Amino acid sequence: VASAVLLREVEMGGYDLLAVSGSRASIRERVFGGTVQRLMRTCPCPVLVVRPPGGEPGGTVLAAVAPELGDEARMASSVAVLQAAVVLARAQNCALQVAHCWALAGESVLIGTAGIHRSQMASLLAAAHRSAKAAVKDLLRRVDLSGIRYSVCVRKGDPLKLIPEFADARR
């Protein structure tokens, strides 16, 4: 299986980033289908899915990142993904879209607990949202974005669902 061969190579070679070519299928299939899906879920380093050449010129490069304040391993992975996306955006004269999905740890447990008041939950969610935005802001400071047209989207929710929807909506 191709993903097993690639995973062995990444583990033995100690790579910081794995770039793979996506198919010309829909964005959802290209990013989350088959071999690419297995790689993204099991690879010990970030996986960059590159669109095959021959598509429309220009366009947008989507960098799905997962920075977290105080977690340098996650921040380093997000920096690697963003740096690779910047290289692609510059090379193809594309805009860059940075997307980060966040969630409140234990939210479903908190919601199910009778002791938490609605205002407390709203306060916890607002704090988690502020933290996610601060983490993205810190990430952006760590990468040279000069000369790149970029925008940032920070949304609450499951990245496995939201990122493909986001990419599909923006083609």
PDB file of C-alpha atoms in Angstrom:
ATOM      1  CA  VAL A   1       0.000   0.000   0.000  1.00  0.00           C
ATOM      2  CA  ALA A   2       1.402   3.392  -1.031  1.00  0.00           C
ATOM      3  CA  SER A   3       0.628   5.063   2.291  1.00  0.00           C
ATOM      4  CA  ALA A   4       2.539   2.406   4.247  1.00  0.00           C
ATOM      5  CA  VAL A   5       5.610   2.852   2.044  1.00  0.00           C
ATOM      6  CA  LEU A   6       5.493   6.635   2.438  1.00  0.00           C
ATOM      7  CA  LEU A   7       4.978   6.391   6.207  1.00  0.00           C
ATOM      8  CA  ARG A   8       8.002   4.090   6.568  1.00  0.00           C
ATOM      9  CA  GLU A   9      10.133   6.498   4.549  1.00  0.00           C
ATOM     10  CA  VAL A  10       8.996   9.502   6.615  1.00  0.00           C
ATOM     11  CA  GLU A  11       9.679   7.682   9.878  1.00  0.00           C
ATOM     12  CA  MET A  12      13.101   6.389   8.786  1.00  0.00           C
ATOM     13  CA  GLY A  13      14.137   9.682   7.164  1.00  0.00           C
ATOM     14  CA  GLY A  14      12.925  11.961   9.940  1.00  0.00           C
ATOM     15  CA  TYR A  15      11.205  14.345   7.515  1.00  0.00           C
ATOM     16  CA  ASP A  16       9.589  17.596   8.665  1.00  0.00           C
ATOM     17  CA  LEU A  17       6.973  17.726   5.900  1.00  0.00           C
ATOM     18  CA  LEU A  18       5.477  15.277   3.393  1.00  0.00           C
ATOM     19  CA  ALA A  19       4.154  16.755   0.140  1.00  0.00           C
ATOM     20  CA  VAL A  20       1.844  14.550  -1.919  1.00  0.00           C
ATOM     21  CA  SER A  21      -0.054  15.154  -5.124  1.00  0.00           C
ATOM     22  CA  GLY A  22      -3.816  15.146  -4.958  1.00  0.00           C
ATOM     23  CA  SER A  23      -6.023  13.806  -7.703  1.00  0.00           C
ATOM     24  CA  ARG A  24      -8.245  15.908  -9.932  1.00  0.00           C
ATOM     25  CA  ALA A  25     -11.295  14.663  -8.045  1.00  0.00           C
ATOM     26  CA  SER A  26     -13.369  16.999  -5.872  1.00  0.00           C
ATOM     27  CA  ILE A  27     -11.498  18.879  -3.190  1.00  0.00           C
ATOM     28  CA  ARG A  28     -13.089  16.690  -0.497  1.00  0.00           C
ATOM     29  CA  GLU A  29     -11.850  13.502  -2.225  1.00  0.00           C
ATOM     30  CA  ARG A  30      -8.481  15.038  -3.059  1.00  0.00           C
ATOM     31  CA  VAL A  31      -7.818  16.080   0.524  1.00  0.00           C
ATOM     32  CA  PHE A  32      -9.568  13.399   2.559  1.00  0.00           C
ATOM     33  CA  GLY A  33      -9.936  10.352   0.313  1.00  0.00           C
ATOM     34  CA  GLY A  34      -7.976   7.117   0.180  1.00  0.00           C
ATOM     35  CA  THR A  35      -4.190   7.249   0.529  1.00  0.00           C
ATOM     36  CA  VAL A  36      -4.108  10.946   1.321  1.00  0.00           C
ATOM     37  CA  GLN A  37      -6.605  10.497   4.139  1.00  0.00           C
ATOM     38  CA  ARG A  38      -4.530   7.718   5.705  1.00  0.00           C
ATOM     39  CA  LEU A  39      -1.388   9.821   5.423  1.00  0.00           C
ATOM     40  CA  MET A  40      -2.998  12.875   7.000  1.00  0.00           C
ATOM     41  CA  ARG A  41      -4.283  10.842   9.928  1.00  0.00           C
ATOM     42  CA  THR A  42      -1.180   8.760  10.621  1.00  0.00           C
ATOM     43  CA  CYS A  43       1.870  10.639   9.337  1.00  0.00           C
ATOM     44  CA  PRO A  44       4.200  11.858  12.112  1.00  0.00           C
ATOM     45  CA  CYS A  45       4.808  15.145  10.247  1.00  0.00           C
ATOM     46  CA  PRO A  46       2.492  17.597   8.467  1.00  0.00           C
ATOM     47  CA  VAL A  47       1.175  16.486   5.067  1.00  0.00           C
ATOM     48  CA  LEU A  48       0.923  19.019   2.249  1.00  0.00           C
ATOM     49  CA  VAL A  49      -1.475  18.052  -0.552  1.00  0.00           C
ATOM     50  CA  VAL A  50      -0.447  19.722  -3.805  1.00  0.00           C
ATOM     51  CA  ARG A  51      -2.829  20.188  -6.694  1.00  0.00           C
ATOM     52  CA  PRO A  52      -1.479  18.663  -9.915  1.00  0.00           C
ATOM     53  CA  PRO A  53      -0.219  21.160 -12.506  1.00  0.00           C
ATOM     54  CA  GLY A  54      -2.497  22.161 -15.339  1.00  0.00           C
ATOM     55  CA  GLY A  55      -5.230  23.732 -13.246  1.00  0.00           C
ATOM     56  CA  GLU A  56      -6.337  27.312 -13.403  1.00  0.00           C
ATOM     57  CA  PRO A  57      -3.538  29.851 -13.035  1.00  0.00           C
ATOM     58  CA  GLY A  58      -3.555  31.968  -9.930  1.00  0.00           C
ATOM     59  CA  GLY A  59      -6.240  30.993  -7.489  1.00  0.00           C
ATOM     60  CA  THR A  60      -5.760  30.401  -3.804  1.00  0.00           C
ATOM     61  CA  VAL A  61      -3.565  28.161  -1.692  1.00  0.00           C
ATOM     62  CA  LEU A  62      -5.355  26.889   1.428  1.00  0.00           C
ATOM     63  CA  ALA A  63      -3.233  26.289   4.531  1.00  0.00           C
ATOM     64  CA  ALA A  64      -5.148  24.395   7.211  1.00  0.00           C
ATOM     65  CA  VAL A  65      -3.237  24.966  10.438  1.00  0.00           C
ATOM     66  CA  ALA A  66      -3.650  23.885  14.056  1.00  0.00           C
ATOM     67  CA  PRO A  67      -1.535  26.167  16.248  1.00  0.00           C
ATOM     68  CA  GLU A  68      -2.019  26.167  19.989  1.00  0.00           C
ATOM     69  CA  LEU A  69      -0.509  28.616  22.446  1.00  0.00           C
ATOM     70  CA  GLY A  70       1.920  26.828  24.740  1.00  0.00           C
ATOM     71  CA  ASP A  71       2.205  23.734  22.527  1.00  0.00           C
ATOM     72  CA  GLU A  72       5.421  24.248  20.566  1.00  0.00           C
ATOM     73  CA  ALA A  73       5.117  20.935  18.689  1.00  0.00           C
ATOM     74  CA  ARG A  74       1.733  21.930  17.250  1.00  0.00           C
ATOM     75  CA  MET A  75       3.001  25.437  16.574  1.00  0.00           C
ATOM     76  CA  ALA A  76       6.078  24.071  14.774  1.00  0.00           C
ATOM     77  CA  SER A  77       3.892  21.827  12.596  1.00  0.00           C
ATOM     78  CA  SER A  78       1.657  24.767  11.744  1.00  0.00           C
ATOM     79  CA  VAL A  79       4.698  26.902  10.903  1.00  0.00           C
ATOM     80  CA  ALA A  80       5.937  24.172   8.529  1.00  0.00           C
ATOM     81  CA  VAL A  81       2.546  23.943   6.810  1.00  0.00           C
ATOM     82  CA  LEU A  82       2.256  27.716   6.500  1.00  0.00           C
ATOM     83  CA  GLN A  83       5.814  28.108   5.176  1.00  0.00           C
ATOM     84  CA  ALA A  84       5.158  25.468   2.502  1.00  0.00           C
ATOM     85  CA  ALA A  85       1.885  27.170   1.558  1.00  0.00           C
ATOM     86  CA  VAL A  86       3.672  30.531   1.265  1.00  0.00           C
ATOM     87  CA  VAL A  87       6.269  28.983  -1.079  1.00  0.00           C
ATOM     88  CA  LEU A  88       3.455  27.600  -3.260  1.00  0.00           C
ATOM     89  CA  ALA A  89       1.503  30.850  -3.212  1.00  0.00           C
ATOM     90  CA  ARG A  90       4.583  32.820  -4.273  1.00  0.00           C
ATOM     91  CA  ALA A  91       5.556  30.302  -6.954  1.00  0.00           C
ATOM     92  CA  GLN A  92       2.070  30.265  -8.471  1.00  0.00           C
ATOM     93  CA  ASN A  93       1.252  33.935  -7.797  1.00  0.00           C
ATOM     94  CA  CYS A  94      -1.725  32.871  -5.706  1.00  0.00           C
ATOM     95  CA  ALA A  95      -3.517  34.311  -2.738  1.00  0.00           C
ATOM     96  CA  LEU A  96      -3.154  32.468   0.565  1.00  0.00           C
ATOM     97  CA  GLN A  97      -6.060  31.457   2.771  1.00  0.00           C
ATOM     98  CA  VAL A  98      -5.138  30.387   6.305  1.00  0.00           C
ATOM     99  CA  ALA A  99      -7.820  28.310   8.028  1.00  0.00           C
ATOM    100  CA  HIS A 100      -7.905  27.170  11.642  1.00  0.00           C
ATOM    101  CA  CYS A 101     -10.688  25.176  13.283  1.00  0.00           C
ATOM    102  CA  TRP A 102     -10.927  25.184  17.047  1.00  0.00           C
ATOM    103  CA  ALA A 103     -13.004  23.462  19.691  1.00  0.00           C
ATOM    104  CA  LEU A 104     -13.502  23.815  23.419  1.00  0.00           C
ATOM    105  CA  ALA A 105     -11.920  20.792  25.082  1.00  0.00           C
ATOM    106  CA  GLY A 106     -14.588  18.786  26.874  1.00  0.00           C
ATOM    107  CA  GLU A 107     -17.436  20.924  25.555  1.00  0.00           C
ATOM    108  CA  SER A 108     -19.849  18.010  25.183  1.00  0.00           C
ATOM    109  CA  VAL A 109     -19.151  16.947  28.779  1.00  0.00           C
ATOM    110  CA  LEU A 110     -19.658  20.502  30.013  1.00  0.00           C
ATOM    111  CA  ILE A 111     -22.913  20.840  28.086  1.00  0.00           C
ATOM    112  CA  GLY A 112     -24.152  17.555  29.519  1.00  0.00           C
ATOM    113  CA  THR A 113     -23.289  18.630  33.066  1.00  0.00           C
ATOM    114  CA  ALA A 114     -26.261  20.161  34.838  1.00  0.00           C
ATOM    115  CA  GLY A 115     -24.025  22.391  36.993  1.00  0.00           C
ATOM    116  CA  ILE A 116     -22.731  24.652  34.236  1.00  0.00           C
ATOM    117  CA  HIS A 117     -24.739  27.758  33.530  1.00  0.00           C
ATOM    118  CA  ARG A 118     -25.327  29.022  30.004  1.00  0.00           C
ATOM    119  CA  SER A 119     -23.410  32.238  30.729  1.00  0.00           C
ATOM    120  CA  GLN A 120     -20.451  30.198  32.023  1.00  0.00           C
ATOM    121  CA  MET A 121     -20.441  28.146  28.820  1.00  0.00           C
ATOM    122  CA  ALA A 122     -20.591  31.314  26.727  1.00  0.00           C
ATOM    123  CA  SER A 123     -17.637  32.692  28.678  1.00  0.00           C
ATOM    124  CA  LEU A 124     -15.624  29.485  28.186  1.00  0.00           C
ATOM    125  CA  LEU A 125     -16.387  29.450  24.460  1.00  0.00           C
ATOM    126  CA  ALA A 126     -15.410  33.098  24.099  1.00  0.00           C
ATOM    127  CA  ALA A 127     -12.116  32.453  25.909  1.00  0.00           C
ATOM    128  CA  ALA A 128     -11.381  29.442  23.676  1.00  0.00           C
ATOM    129  CA  HIS A 129     -12.141  31.531  20.569  1.00  0.00           C
ATOM    130  CA  ARG A 130      -9.832  34.335  21.771  1.00  0.00           C
ATOM    131  CA  SER A 131      -7.096  31.765  22.439  1.00  0.00           C
ATOM    132  CA  ALA A 132      -7.487  30.271  18.941  1.00  0.00           C
ATOM    133  CA  LYS A 133      -7.268  33.735  17.356  1.00  0.00           C
ATOM    134  CA  ALA A 134      -4.201  34.586  19.459  1.00  0.00           C
ATOM    135  CA  ALA A 135      -2.518  31.320  18.421  1.00  0.00           C
ATOM    136  CA  VAL A 136      -3.106  32.104  14.733  1.00  0.00           C
ATOM    137  CA  LYS A 137      -1.811  35.645  15.239  1.00  0.00           C
ATOM    138  CA  ASP A 138       1.344  34.220  16.865  1.00  0.00           C
ATOM    139  CA  LEU A 139       1.713  31.753  13.981  1.00  0.00           C
ATOM    140  CA  LEU A 140       1.446  34.533  11.386  1.00  0.00           C
ATOM    141  CA  ARG A 141       4.229  36.463  13.151  1.00  0.00           C
ATOM    142  CA  ARG A 142       6.545  33.452  12.775  1.00  0.00           C
ATOM    143  CA  VAL A 143       6.287  33.243   8.967  1.00  0.00           C
ATOM    144  CA  ASP A 144       7.417  35.778   6.348  1.00  0.00           C
ATOM    145  CA  LEU A 145       4.222  36.754   4.548  1.00  0.00           C
ATOM    146  CA  SER A 146       5.689  39.747   2.716  1.00  0.00           C
ATOM    147  CA  GLY A 147       4.366  40.102  -0.804  1.00  0.00           C
ATOM    148  CA  ILE A 148       1.568  37.569  -0.218  1.00  0.00           C
ATOM    149  CA  ARG A 149      -2.127  38.408  -0.398  1.00  0.00           C
ATOM    150  CA  TYR A 150      -3.611  36.451   2.469  1.00  0.00           C
ATOM    151  CA  SER A 151      -6.707  36.147   4.595  1.00  0.00           C
ATOM    152  CA  VAL A 152      -7.435  34.224   7.757  1.00  0.00           C
ATOM    153  CA  CYS A 153     -10.478  32.251   8.853  1.00  0.00           C
ATOM    154  CA  VAL A 154     -10.814  30.978  12.426  1.00  0.00           C
ATOM    155  CA  ARG A 155     -13.921  28.824  12.907  1.00  0.00           C
ATOM    156  CA  LYS A 156     -15.300  26.648  15.656  1.00  0.00           C
ATOM    157  CA  GLY A 157     -15.826  23.022  14.673  1.00  0.00           C
ATOM    158  CA  ASP A 158     -14.377  19.741  13.468  1.00  0.00           C
ATOM    159  CA  PRO A 159     -11.580  20.333  10.931  1.00  0.00           C
ATOM    160  CA  LEU A 160     -12.322  17.029   9.154  1.00  0.00           C
ATOM    161  CA  LYS A 161     -15.736  18.452   8.288  1.00  0.00           C
ATOM    162  CA  LEU A 162     -15.092  22.190   8.046  1.00  0.00           C
ATOM    163  CA  ILE A 163     -11.861  22.289   6.017  1.00  0.00           C
ATOM    164  CA  PRO A 164     -13.275  20.366   3.004  1.00  0.00           C
ATOM    165  CA  GLU A 165     -16.465  22.474   3.173  1.00  0.00           C
ATOM    166  CA  PHE A 166     -14.355  25.612   3.343  1.00  0.00           C
ATOM    167  CA  ALA A 167     -12.222  24.517   0.389  1.00  0.00           C
ATOM    168  CA  ASP A 168     -15.259  23.505  -1.689  1.00  0.00           C
ATOM    169  CA  ALA A 169     -16.987  26.824  -0.998  1.00  0.00           C
ATOM    170  CA  ARG A 170     -13.913  28.743  -2.162  1.00  0.00           C
ATOM    171  CA  ARG A 171     -13.089  26.363  -5.021  1.00  0.00           C
TER     172      ARG A 171
END
